[in-house]
Amino acid sequence: QLTESGGGSVQAGGSLRLSCAASEYFGSRFCMTWFRQVPGKEREKVASLEGLSRPFYADSVTGRFVISKDNQGMTLYLQMNDLQPEDTAMYYCAAEEYLGYCPREFGGFTSRGQGTQVTVSS
């Protein structure tokens, strides 16, 4: 069970930190991923912790977003800085056991949240 929070409305250039609270421990042997979706478009993979690999970031957010998790492995974060109107979307977190690879699509994850809305105005 995953629950996102921290979404809201900000002006361009502002920051938000999203949280994804888990009901169970997700250690280093898990894929923990943030996706986002704009109505009418496909869900996009934004950032991911994949086993012990370096964090993955989509090109559109590299240098602005940072993914992390707490030491207890129970909460995933997405620090979003210098937000732009094109970052407006519903943001979702997902988790899956890491078996050498992580699912590409949101639907491939066993644990998925319901989403939190981020709206950035110009």
mmCIF file with all atom_site columns, N, CA, C and O in Angstrom, residues 13 87 97 110 117:
data_model
loop_
_atom_site.group_PDB
_atom_site.id
_atom_site.type_symbol
_atom_site.label_atom_id
_atom_site.label_alt_id
_atom_site.label_comp_id
_atom_site.label_asym_id
_atom_site.label_entity_id
_atom_site.label_seq_id
_atom_site.pdbx_PDB_ins_code
_atom_site.Cartn_x
_atom_site.Cartn_y
_atom_site.Cartn_z
_atom_site.occupancy
_atom_site.B_iso_or_equiv
_atom_site.pdbx_formal_charge
_atom_site.auth_seq_id
_atom_site.auth_comp_id
_atom_site.auth_asym_id
_atom_site.auth_atom_id
_atom_site.pdbx_PDB_model_num
ATOM 1  N N  . GLY A 1 13  ? 9.119  28.242 -10.884 1.00 0.00 ? 13  GLY A N  1
ATOM 2  C CA . GLY A 1 13  ? 10.315 28.523 -10.108 1.00 0.00 ? 13  GLY A CA 1
ATOM 3  C C  . GLY A 1 13  ? 10.236 28.047 -8.676  1.00 0.00 ? 13  GLY A C  1
ATOM 4  O O  . GLY A 1 13  ? 11.255 28.032 -7.967  1.00 0.00 ? 13  GLY A O  1
ATOM 5  N N  . ASP A 1 87  ? 5.561  20.796 -15.763 1.00 0.00 ? 87  ASP A N  1
ATOM 6  C CA . ASP A 1 87  ? 5.621  19.781 -14.710 1.00 0.00 ? 87  ASP A CA 1
ATOM 7  C C  . ASP A 1 87  ? 4.238  19.500 -14.126 1.00 0.00 ? 87  ASP A C  1
ATOM 8  O O  . ASP A 1 87  ? 4.081  18.586 -13.311 1.00 0.00 ? 87  ASP A O  1
ATOM 9  N N  . GLU A 1 97  ? 9.575  -5.442 -6.354  1.00 0.00 ? 97  GLU A N  1
ATOM 10 C CA . GLU A 1 97  ? 10.797 -6.135 -5.991  1.00 0.00 ? 97  GLU A CA 1
ATOM 11 C C  . GLU A 1 97  ? 11.772 -6.086 -7.172  1.00 0.00 ? 97  GLU A C  1
ATOM 12 O O  . GLU A 1 97  ? 11.390 -6.292 -8.325  1.00 0.00 ? 97  GLU A O  1
ATOM 13 N N  . THR A 1 110 ? 3.697  -3.917 -8.687  1.00 0.00 ? 110 THR A N  1
ATOM 14 C CA . THR A 1 110 ? 2.741  -4.561 -7.798  1.00 0.00 ? 110 THR A CA 1
ATOM 15 C C  . THR A 1 110 ? 2.094  -3.547 -6.861  1.00 0.00 ? 110 THR A C  1
ATOM 16 O O  . THR A 1 110 ? 0.892  -3.602 -6.593  1.00 0.00 ? 110 THR A O  1
ATOM 17 N N  . GLN A 1 117 ? -1.788 15.594 -7.024  1.00 0.00 ? 117 GLN A N  1
ATOM 18 C CA . GLN A 1 117 ? -1.768 16.564 -8.119  1.00 0.00 ? 117 GLN A CA 1
ATOM 19 C C  . GLN A 1 117 ? -0.756 17.667 -7.865  1.00 0.00 ? 117 GLN A C  1
ATOM 20 O O  . GLN A 1 117 ? -0.709 18.239 -6.759  1.00 0.00 ? 117 GLN A O  1
#
